[in-house]
Coordinates of C-alpha atoms and ligand atoms in Angstrom, one line a residue:
X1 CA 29.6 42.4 102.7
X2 CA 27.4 39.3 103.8
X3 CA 23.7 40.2 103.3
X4 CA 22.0 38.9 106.4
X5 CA 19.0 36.0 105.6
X6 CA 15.6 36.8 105.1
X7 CA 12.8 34.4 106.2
X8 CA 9.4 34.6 105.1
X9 CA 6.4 33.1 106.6
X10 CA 3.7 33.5 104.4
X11 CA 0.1 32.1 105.4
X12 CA -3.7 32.8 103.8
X13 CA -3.3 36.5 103.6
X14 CA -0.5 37.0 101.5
X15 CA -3.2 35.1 98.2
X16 CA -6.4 37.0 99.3
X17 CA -5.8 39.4 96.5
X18 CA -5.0 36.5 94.1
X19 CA -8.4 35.1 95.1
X20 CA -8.0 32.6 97.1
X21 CA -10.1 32.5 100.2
X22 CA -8.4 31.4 103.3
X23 CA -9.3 27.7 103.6
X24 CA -7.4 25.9 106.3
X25 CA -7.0 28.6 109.2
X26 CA -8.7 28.3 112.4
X27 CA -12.0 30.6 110.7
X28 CA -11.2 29.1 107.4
X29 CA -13.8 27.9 105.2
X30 CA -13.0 23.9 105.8
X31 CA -13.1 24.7 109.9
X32 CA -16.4 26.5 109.7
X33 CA -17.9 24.0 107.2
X34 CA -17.6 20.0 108.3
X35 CA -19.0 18.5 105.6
X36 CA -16.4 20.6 103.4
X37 CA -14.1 19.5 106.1
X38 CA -14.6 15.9 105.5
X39 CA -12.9 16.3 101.5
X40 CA -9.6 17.2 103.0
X41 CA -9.5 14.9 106.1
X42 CA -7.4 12.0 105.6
X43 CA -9.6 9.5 107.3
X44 CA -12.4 10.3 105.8
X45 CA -10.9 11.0 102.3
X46 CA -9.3 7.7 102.3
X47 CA -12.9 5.5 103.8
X48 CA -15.4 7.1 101.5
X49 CA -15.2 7.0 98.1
X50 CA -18.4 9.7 97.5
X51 CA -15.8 11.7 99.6
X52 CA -13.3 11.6 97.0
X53 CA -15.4 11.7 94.1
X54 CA -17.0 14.8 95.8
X55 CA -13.3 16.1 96.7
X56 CA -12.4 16.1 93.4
X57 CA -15.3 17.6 92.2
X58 CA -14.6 20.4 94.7
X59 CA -11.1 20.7 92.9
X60 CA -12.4 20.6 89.5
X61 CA -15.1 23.4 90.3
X62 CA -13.1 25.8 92.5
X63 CA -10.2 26.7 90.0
X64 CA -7.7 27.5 92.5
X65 CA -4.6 26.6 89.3
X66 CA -5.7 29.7 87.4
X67 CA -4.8 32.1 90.3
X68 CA -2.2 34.5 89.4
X69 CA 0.8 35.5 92.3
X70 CA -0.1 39.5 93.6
X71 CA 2.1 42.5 94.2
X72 CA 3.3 40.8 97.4
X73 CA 4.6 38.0 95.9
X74 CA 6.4 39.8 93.5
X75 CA 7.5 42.1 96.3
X76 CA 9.3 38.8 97.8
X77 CA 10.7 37.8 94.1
X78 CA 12.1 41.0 94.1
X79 CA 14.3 41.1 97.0
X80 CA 15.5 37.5 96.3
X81 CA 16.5 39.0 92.7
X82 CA 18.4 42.0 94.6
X83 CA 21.0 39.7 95.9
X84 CA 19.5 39.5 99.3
X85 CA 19.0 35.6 100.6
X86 CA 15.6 35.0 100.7
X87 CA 13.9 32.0 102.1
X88 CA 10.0 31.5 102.0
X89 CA 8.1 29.0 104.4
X90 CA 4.5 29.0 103.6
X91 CA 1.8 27.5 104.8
X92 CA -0.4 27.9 101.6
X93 CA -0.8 24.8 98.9
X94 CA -1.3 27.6 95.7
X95 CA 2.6 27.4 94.6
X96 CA 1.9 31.4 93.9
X97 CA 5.6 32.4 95.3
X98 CA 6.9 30.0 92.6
X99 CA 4.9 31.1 90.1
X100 CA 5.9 34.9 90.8
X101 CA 9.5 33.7 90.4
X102 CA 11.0 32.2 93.6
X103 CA 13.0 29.3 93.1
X104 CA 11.0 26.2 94.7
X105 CA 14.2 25.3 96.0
X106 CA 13.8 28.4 98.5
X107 CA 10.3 27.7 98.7
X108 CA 9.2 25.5 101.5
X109 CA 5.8 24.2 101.9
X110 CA 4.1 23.0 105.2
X111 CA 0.9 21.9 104.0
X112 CA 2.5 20.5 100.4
X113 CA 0.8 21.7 97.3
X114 CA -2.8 21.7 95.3
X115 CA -0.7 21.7 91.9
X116 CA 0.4 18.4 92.4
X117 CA -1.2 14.5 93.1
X118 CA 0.3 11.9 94.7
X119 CA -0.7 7.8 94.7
X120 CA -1.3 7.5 98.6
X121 CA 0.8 3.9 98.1
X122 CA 3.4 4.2 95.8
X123 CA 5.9 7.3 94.6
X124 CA 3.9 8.2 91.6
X125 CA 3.5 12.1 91.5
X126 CA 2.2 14.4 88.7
X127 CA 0.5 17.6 87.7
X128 CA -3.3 18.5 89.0
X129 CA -4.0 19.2 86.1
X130 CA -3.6 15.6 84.8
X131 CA -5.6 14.5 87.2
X132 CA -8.5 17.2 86.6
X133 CA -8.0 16.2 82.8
X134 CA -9.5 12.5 83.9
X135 CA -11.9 13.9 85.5
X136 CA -13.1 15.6 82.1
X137 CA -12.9 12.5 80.7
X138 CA -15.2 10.9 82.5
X139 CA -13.8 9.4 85.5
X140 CA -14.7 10.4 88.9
X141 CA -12.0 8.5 91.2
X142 CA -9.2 8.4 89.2
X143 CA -6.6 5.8 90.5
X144 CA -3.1 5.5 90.1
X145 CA -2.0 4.4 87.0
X146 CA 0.6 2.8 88.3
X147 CA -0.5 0.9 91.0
X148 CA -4.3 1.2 90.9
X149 CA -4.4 3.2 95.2
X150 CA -6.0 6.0 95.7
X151 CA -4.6 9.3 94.6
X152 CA -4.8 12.5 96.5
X153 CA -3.5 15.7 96.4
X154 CA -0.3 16.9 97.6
X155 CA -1.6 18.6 99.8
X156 CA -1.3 17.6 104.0
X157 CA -4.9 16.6 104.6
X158 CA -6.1 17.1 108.3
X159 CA -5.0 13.9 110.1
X160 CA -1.8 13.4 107.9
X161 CA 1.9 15.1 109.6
X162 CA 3.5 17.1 107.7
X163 CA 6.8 16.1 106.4
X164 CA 9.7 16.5 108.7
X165 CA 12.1 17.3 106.2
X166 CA 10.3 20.3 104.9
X167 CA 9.6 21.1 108.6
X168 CA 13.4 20.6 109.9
X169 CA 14.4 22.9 106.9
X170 CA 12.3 25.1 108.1
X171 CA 13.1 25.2 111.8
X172 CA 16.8 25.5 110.2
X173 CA 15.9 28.8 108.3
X174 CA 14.0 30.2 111.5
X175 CA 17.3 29.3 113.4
X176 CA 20.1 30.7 110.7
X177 CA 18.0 33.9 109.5
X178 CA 18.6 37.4 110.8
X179 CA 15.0 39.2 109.9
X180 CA 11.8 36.8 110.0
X181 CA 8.8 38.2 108.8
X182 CA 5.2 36.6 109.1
X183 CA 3.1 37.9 106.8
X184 CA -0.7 37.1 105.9
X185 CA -0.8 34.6 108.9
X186 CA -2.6 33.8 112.3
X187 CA 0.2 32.7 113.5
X188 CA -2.3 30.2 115.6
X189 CA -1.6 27.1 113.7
X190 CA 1.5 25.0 115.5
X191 CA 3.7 23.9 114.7
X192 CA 4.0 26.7 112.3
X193 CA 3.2 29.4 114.5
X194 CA 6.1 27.9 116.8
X195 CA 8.9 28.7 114.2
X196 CA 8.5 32.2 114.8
X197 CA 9.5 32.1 118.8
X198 CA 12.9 29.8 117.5
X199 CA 13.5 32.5 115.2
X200 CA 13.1 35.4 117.8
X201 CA 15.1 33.2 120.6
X202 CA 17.7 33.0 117.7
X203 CA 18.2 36.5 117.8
X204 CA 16.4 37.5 114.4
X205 CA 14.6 40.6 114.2
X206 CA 10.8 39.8 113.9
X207 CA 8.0 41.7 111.9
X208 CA 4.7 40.6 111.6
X209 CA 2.6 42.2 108.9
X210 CA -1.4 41.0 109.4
X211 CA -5.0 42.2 109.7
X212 CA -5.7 41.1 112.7
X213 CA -3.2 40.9 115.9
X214 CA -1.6 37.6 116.4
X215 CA -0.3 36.0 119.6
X216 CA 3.4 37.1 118.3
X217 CA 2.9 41.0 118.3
X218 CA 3.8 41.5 121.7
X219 CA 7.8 39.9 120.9
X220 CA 7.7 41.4 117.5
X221 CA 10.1 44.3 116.2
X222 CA 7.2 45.9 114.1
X223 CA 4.1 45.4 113.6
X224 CA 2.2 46.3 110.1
X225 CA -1.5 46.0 109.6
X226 CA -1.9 47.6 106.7
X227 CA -3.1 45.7 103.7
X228 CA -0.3 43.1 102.7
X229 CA -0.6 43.7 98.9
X230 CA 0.4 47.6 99.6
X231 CA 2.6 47.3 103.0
X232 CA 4.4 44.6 102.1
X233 CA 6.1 46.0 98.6
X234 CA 7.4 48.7 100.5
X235 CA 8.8 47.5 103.7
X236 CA 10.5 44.8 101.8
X237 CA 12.6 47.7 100.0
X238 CA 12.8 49.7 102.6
X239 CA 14.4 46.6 104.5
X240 CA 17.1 46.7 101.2
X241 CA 17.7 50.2 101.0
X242 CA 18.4 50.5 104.8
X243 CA 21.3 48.0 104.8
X244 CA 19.0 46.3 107.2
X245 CA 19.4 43.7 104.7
Ligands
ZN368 ZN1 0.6 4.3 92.9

């Protein structure tokens, strides 16, 4: 029997109960803070060296690499492990659904990642926490030690596109899958927020599990609000012992 594809949409609310505060939404903290919203804007990041200095200072301070994945997470590890084909688009940069046990290979990432830098002029590419580790060594801009530009996290700073191969895989999971959930997100960010109408004009059954109502409720299948961390676990089994999935 051919298990039908799963696609996840995961924003902010699936890592509140890892900790991490939701950043980037339209009431995130950068959004409701523009001096904060200076250290992840492109322009700005790229102009100002007391930005990046102060940017990586943020990063250094806030600790977001010690966050653990949660029981939803898990939840979505879990149903990939029951044989069920599991794809996860997220728009967060904590690389928790990896870390739970996803495959990064089914794991793709809108807004790129905080666990990795880049040189913003040549391929170079490594872990954060290298370039935290300059940082307690003294340095306060570290450049690339390969070319000597400016590095910056992996992360798609306001002002930058995201990268249209993660995006067109993307749009081809929303096309291809059968059930797309969107979990833990506004759903008022484009042009994430637009994958879930190509999935529902695709045909796939859509449930949206979120605190707060989204713009997508009224063409959704179901609609969950209860917490993610406890909702989620179980409709995701439920989906596999139905034959839903
Ligand atoms: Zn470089």
């Amino acid at each position: 029997m051919n298990r039908p594809l799963v696609a996840l949409l995961s924003g902010a609310g699936i890592s509140t109960d890892s900790g991490i505060p939701d950043y980037r939404g339209p009431d995130g903290l950068w959004r409701r803070d523009p001096e904060a919203e200076k250290l992840v804007t492109y322009a700005s990041y790229m102009g100002d060296p007391e930005i990046r200095r102060r940017s990586w200072q943020m990063r250094r301070r806030v600790g977001a690499l010690a966050a653990e994945p949660n029981a939803a997470h898990r939840a979505v590890v879990e149903l990939e492990r029951s044989g069920t084909p599991v794809r996860v688009i997220t728009q967060n940069v904590d690389g928790l659904h990896q870390l739970a046990g996803m495959p990064a290979r089914k794991v793709f990432e809108l807004h790129g990642t905080a666990r990795e830098f880049v040189c913003t002029r040549c391929p170079a590419r490594g872990p954060m926490q290298d370039a935290l580790a300059r940082l307690d060594a003294g340095e306060d801009d570290p450049p690339c030690l390969e070319c000597g530009a400016i590095l910056k996290p992996a992360t798609v700073m306001f002002g930058e596109h995201l990268d249209p191969v993660v995006l067109g895989r993307a749009a081809a999971v929303a096309k291809a899958c059968q059930i797309f959930l969107a979990v833990g997100s506004s759903l008022q960010v484009h042009p994430a927020a637009g994958l879930v109408g190509v999935a529902a004009d695709h045909g796939a059954r859509l449930i949206v599990v979120n605190a707060e109502p989204t713009p997508y409720d009224g063409i959704a299948d179901e609609v969950v609000r209860e917490p993610i961390g406890t909702s989620l676990p179980g409709l995701l089994r439920g989906l596999a012992a139905s034959g839903t999935v």
